[in-house]
XYZ file of C-alpha atoms in Angstrom:
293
model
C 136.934 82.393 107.658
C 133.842 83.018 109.763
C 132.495 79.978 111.959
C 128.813 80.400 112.253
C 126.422 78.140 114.344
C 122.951 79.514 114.343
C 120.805 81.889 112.195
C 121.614 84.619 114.922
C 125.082 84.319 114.384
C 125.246 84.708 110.740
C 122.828 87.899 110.820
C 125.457 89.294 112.711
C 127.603 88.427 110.360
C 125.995 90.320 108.090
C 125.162 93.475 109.506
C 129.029 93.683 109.116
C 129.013 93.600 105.053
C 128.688 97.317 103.953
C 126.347 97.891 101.095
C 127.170 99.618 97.745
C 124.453 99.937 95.716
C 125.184 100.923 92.279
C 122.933 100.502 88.548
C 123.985 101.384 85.592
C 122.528 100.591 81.750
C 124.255 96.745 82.113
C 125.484 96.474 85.081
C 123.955 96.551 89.060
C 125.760 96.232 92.382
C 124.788 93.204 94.478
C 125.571 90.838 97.504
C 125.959 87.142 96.229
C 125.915 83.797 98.249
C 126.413 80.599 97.449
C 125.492 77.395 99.803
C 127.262 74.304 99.518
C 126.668 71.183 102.015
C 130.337 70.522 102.237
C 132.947 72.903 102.637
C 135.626 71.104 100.443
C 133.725 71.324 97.273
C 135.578 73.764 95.181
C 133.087 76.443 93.691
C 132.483 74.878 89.939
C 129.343 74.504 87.520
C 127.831 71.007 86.574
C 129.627 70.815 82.950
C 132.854 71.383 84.364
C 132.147 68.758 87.425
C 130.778 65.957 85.089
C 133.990 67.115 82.190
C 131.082 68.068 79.768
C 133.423 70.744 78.969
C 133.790 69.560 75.710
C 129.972 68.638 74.861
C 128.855 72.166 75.605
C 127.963 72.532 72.071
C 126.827 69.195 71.289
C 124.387 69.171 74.143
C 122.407 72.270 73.266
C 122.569 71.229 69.608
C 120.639 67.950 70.453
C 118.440 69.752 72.545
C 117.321 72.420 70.160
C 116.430 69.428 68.018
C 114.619 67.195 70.373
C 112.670 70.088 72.136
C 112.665 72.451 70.368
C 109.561 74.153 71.608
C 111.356 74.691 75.035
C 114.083 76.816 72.990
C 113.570 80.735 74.626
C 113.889 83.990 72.211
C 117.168 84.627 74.086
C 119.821 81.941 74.695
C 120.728 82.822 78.036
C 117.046 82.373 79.371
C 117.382 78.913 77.432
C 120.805 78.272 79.449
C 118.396 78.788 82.516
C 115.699 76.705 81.450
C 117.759 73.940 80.580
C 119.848 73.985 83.598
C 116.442 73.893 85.583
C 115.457 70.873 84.396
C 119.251 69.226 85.054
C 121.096 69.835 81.831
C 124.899 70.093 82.956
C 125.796 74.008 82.447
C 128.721 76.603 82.646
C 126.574 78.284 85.310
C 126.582 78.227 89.135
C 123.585 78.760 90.812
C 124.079 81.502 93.164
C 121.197 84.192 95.283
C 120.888 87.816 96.937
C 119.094 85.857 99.871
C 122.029 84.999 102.473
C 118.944 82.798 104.360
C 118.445 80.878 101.245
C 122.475 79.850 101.141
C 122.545 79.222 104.752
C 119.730 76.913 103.725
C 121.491 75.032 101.026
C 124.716 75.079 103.014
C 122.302 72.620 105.388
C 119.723 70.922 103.633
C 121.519 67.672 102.128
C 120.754 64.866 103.981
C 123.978 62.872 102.470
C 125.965 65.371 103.815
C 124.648 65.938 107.526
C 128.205 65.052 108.464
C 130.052 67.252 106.592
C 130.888 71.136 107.278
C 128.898 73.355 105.523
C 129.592 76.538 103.626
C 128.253 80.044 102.612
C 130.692 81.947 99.773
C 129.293 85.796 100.524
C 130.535 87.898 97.308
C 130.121 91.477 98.654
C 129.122 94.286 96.417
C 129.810 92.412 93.414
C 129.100 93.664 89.776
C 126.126 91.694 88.301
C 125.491 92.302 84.648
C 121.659 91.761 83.888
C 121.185 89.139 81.429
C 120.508 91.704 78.623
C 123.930 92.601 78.628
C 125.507 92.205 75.087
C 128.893 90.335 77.054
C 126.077 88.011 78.363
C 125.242 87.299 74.372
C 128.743 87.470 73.167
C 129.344 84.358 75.804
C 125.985 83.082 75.160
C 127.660 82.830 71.398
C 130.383 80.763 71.725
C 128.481 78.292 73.857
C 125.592 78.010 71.273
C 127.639 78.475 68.514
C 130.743 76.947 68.739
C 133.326 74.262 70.071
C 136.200 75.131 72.505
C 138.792 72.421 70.648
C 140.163 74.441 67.019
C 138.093 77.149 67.342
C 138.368 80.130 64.572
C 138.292 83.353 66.668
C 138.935 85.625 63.250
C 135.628 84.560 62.260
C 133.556 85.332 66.114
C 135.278 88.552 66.196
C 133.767 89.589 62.308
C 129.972 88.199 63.190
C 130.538 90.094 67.306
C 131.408 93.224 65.164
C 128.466 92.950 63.196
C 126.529 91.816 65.633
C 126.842 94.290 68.295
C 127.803 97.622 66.156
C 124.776 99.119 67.764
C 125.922 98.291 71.456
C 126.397 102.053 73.218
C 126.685 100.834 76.872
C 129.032 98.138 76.948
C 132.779 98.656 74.801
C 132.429 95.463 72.888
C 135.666 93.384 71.089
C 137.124 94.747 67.960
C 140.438 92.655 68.233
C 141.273 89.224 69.042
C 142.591 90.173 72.656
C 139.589 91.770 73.320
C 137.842 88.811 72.800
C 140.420 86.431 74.212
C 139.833 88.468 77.651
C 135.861 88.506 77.520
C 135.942 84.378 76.739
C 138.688 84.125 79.734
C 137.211 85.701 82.560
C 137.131 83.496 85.282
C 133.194 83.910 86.414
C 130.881 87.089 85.967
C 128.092 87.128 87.975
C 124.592 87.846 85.945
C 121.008 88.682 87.013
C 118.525 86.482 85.484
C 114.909 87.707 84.345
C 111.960 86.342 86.602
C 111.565 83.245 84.031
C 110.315 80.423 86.310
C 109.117 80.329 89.811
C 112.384 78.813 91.560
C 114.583 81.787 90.172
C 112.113 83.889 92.025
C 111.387 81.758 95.179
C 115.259 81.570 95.620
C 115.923 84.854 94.485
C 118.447 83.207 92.186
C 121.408 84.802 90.015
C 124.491 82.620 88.651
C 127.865 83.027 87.679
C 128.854 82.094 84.341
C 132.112 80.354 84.499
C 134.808 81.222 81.754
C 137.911 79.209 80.089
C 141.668 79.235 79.583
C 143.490 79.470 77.308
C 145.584 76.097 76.587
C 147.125 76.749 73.255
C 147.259 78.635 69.983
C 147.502 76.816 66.312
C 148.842 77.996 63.002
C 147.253 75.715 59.729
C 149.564 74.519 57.485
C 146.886 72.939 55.993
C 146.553 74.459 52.326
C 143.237 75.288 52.122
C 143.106 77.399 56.100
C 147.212 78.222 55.401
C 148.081 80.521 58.199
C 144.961 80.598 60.122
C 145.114 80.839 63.965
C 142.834 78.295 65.881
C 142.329 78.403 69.765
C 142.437 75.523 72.283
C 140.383 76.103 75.575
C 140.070 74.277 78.593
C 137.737 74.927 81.838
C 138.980 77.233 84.100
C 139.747 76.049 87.561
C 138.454 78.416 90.538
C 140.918 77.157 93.381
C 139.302 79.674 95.933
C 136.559 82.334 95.739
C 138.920 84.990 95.656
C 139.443 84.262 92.338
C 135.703 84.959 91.462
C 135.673 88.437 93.667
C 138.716 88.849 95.622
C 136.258 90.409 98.425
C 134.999 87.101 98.617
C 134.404 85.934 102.341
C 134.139 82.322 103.577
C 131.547 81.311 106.415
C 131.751 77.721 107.859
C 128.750 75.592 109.450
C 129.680 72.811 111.403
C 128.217 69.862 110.795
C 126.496 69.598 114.267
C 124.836 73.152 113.665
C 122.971 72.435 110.457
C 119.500 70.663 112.117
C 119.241 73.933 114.249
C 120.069 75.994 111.808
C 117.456 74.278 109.507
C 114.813 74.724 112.480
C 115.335 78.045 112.620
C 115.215 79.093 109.121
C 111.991 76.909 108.749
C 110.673 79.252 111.364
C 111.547 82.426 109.287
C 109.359 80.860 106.328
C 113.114 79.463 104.328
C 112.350 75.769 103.740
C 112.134 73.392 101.013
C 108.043 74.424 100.634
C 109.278 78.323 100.122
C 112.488 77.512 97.935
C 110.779 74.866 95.726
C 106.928 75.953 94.549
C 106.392 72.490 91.809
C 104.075 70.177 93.172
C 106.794 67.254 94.194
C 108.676 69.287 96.645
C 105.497 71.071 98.304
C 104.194 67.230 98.961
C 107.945 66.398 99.974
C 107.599 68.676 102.846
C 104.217 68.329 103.893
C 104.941 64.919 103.988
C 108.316 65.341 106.555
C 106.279 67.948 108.574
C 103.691 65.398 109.762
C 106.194 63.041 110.321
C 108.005 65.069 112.699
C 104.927 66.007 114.115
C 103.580 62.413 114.665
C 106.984 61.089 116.246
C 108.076 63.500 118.459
């Protein structure tokens, strides 16, 4: 773990990650970070936090009927949408900016007394949202329920589905599958959809499940058919997301210097968050701090 207490600091830090870049058809080669105020908050997306896990489905059901002119072409920019406006998601907010986490890892003001911390995921594989495993997950969490769930009949509709699919080996057996919905977090480039993705050059993880238990019906009418039980997964440490995953702590005395300083290199709450409320937010706080110095 890396102790870091000013912006000078952590560059140096980073001029110590190596850089692999790397492209292909569905997948690209990036440096993630994640900010979080305080360091003992395990690394875990809003529906797991709030145990939504379970009303997944049911949410985005109730959505697509109440809005549904906010409903996108593709589900995973509607996953996006929905978690911008503060619908509980599998997804984790992460960004290629390592300024932008240092800024998050020091921004809340209910945590000023807590340690900070940036998760840097070096060189990780980031599939862009186009990818077909990105709409095979997308499936399941539009389409069905984590409690009983049929796999026999996801695997026939993926096949279908995704018979066309040339750059990414998609399931053609239940273990296949079983290992795509059980991955613990891949990490996936979003398309420019809204202006915070792009102020924070943003990118998330979409976090997977486990496996709890298998089923056999005895009922007469589904005799013999195999039904899955999931659960969330749990992500103890970040090694379990990348196991190049590194660690950097910010004391708690270092974030208002830190914050100075990265308002200085233009990373603030006016550059991070364009709408209207925060922009006013900030002008607001800047005067203040002018006035009562």
């Amino acid at each position: 773990m890396r102790i870091v207490n000013s912006v000078s600091e952590y560059l140096q830090y980073l001029s110590s990650i190596e850089q692999t870049p790397r492209t292909t058809y569905t997948v690209g080669c990036f440096t993630l970070f994640r900010g979080q105020a305080n360091s003992s908050w395990t690394l875990s997306p809003s529906l797991y936090r709030q145990d939504l896990f379970c009303a997944e489905n049911l949410l985005l059901t109730e959505i697509k009927h109440v809005c549904p002119k906010e409903i996108q072409e593709r589900r995973f920019d509607t996953l996006v949408k929905m978690q911008h406006f503060g619908m509980p998601t599998r997804m984790l907010d992460t960004t290629t900016n390592p300024l932008v986490a240092l800024y998050f890892a020091c921004e809340s003001i209910t945590e000023k007394a807590s340690d900070g911390a940036v998760y840097a995921f070096p060189n990780v594989p980031v599939s862009w949202s186009t990818d077909p495993l990105v709409e095979l997950i997308m499936d399941f969490v539009f389409d069905y329920y984590p409690e009983k769930v049929w796999l026999d009949q996801m695997l026939e509709h993926a096949k279908i589905k995704y018979a066309s699919s040339i750059h990414r080996l998609m399931p053609d057996n239940i273990d296949s599958l079983l290992h795509y919905l059980t991955i613990p977090a891949f990490a996936v480039m979003p398309t420019k959809t809204n202006e915070r993705i792009e102020a924070q050059d943003g990118a998330f993880y979409i976090f997977g499940m486990k496996l709890r238990s298998r089923e056999v019906s005895t009922n007469p009418g589904t005799l013999g058919r195999v039904y899955y039980n999931f659960d969330p997964v749990d992500i103890e440490n970040p090694e379990i997301i990348w196991p190049k995953a590194e660690t950097i702590l910010v004391p708690a005395s270092a974030k208002d210097g830190i914050l100075k300083q990265l308002d200085l290199l233009g990373i603030n709450e006016r550059k991070l968050f364009p709408d209207l409320t925060h922009q006013i937010s900030y002008t607001v706080n800047a005067v203040k701090n002018h006035m009562f110095r």
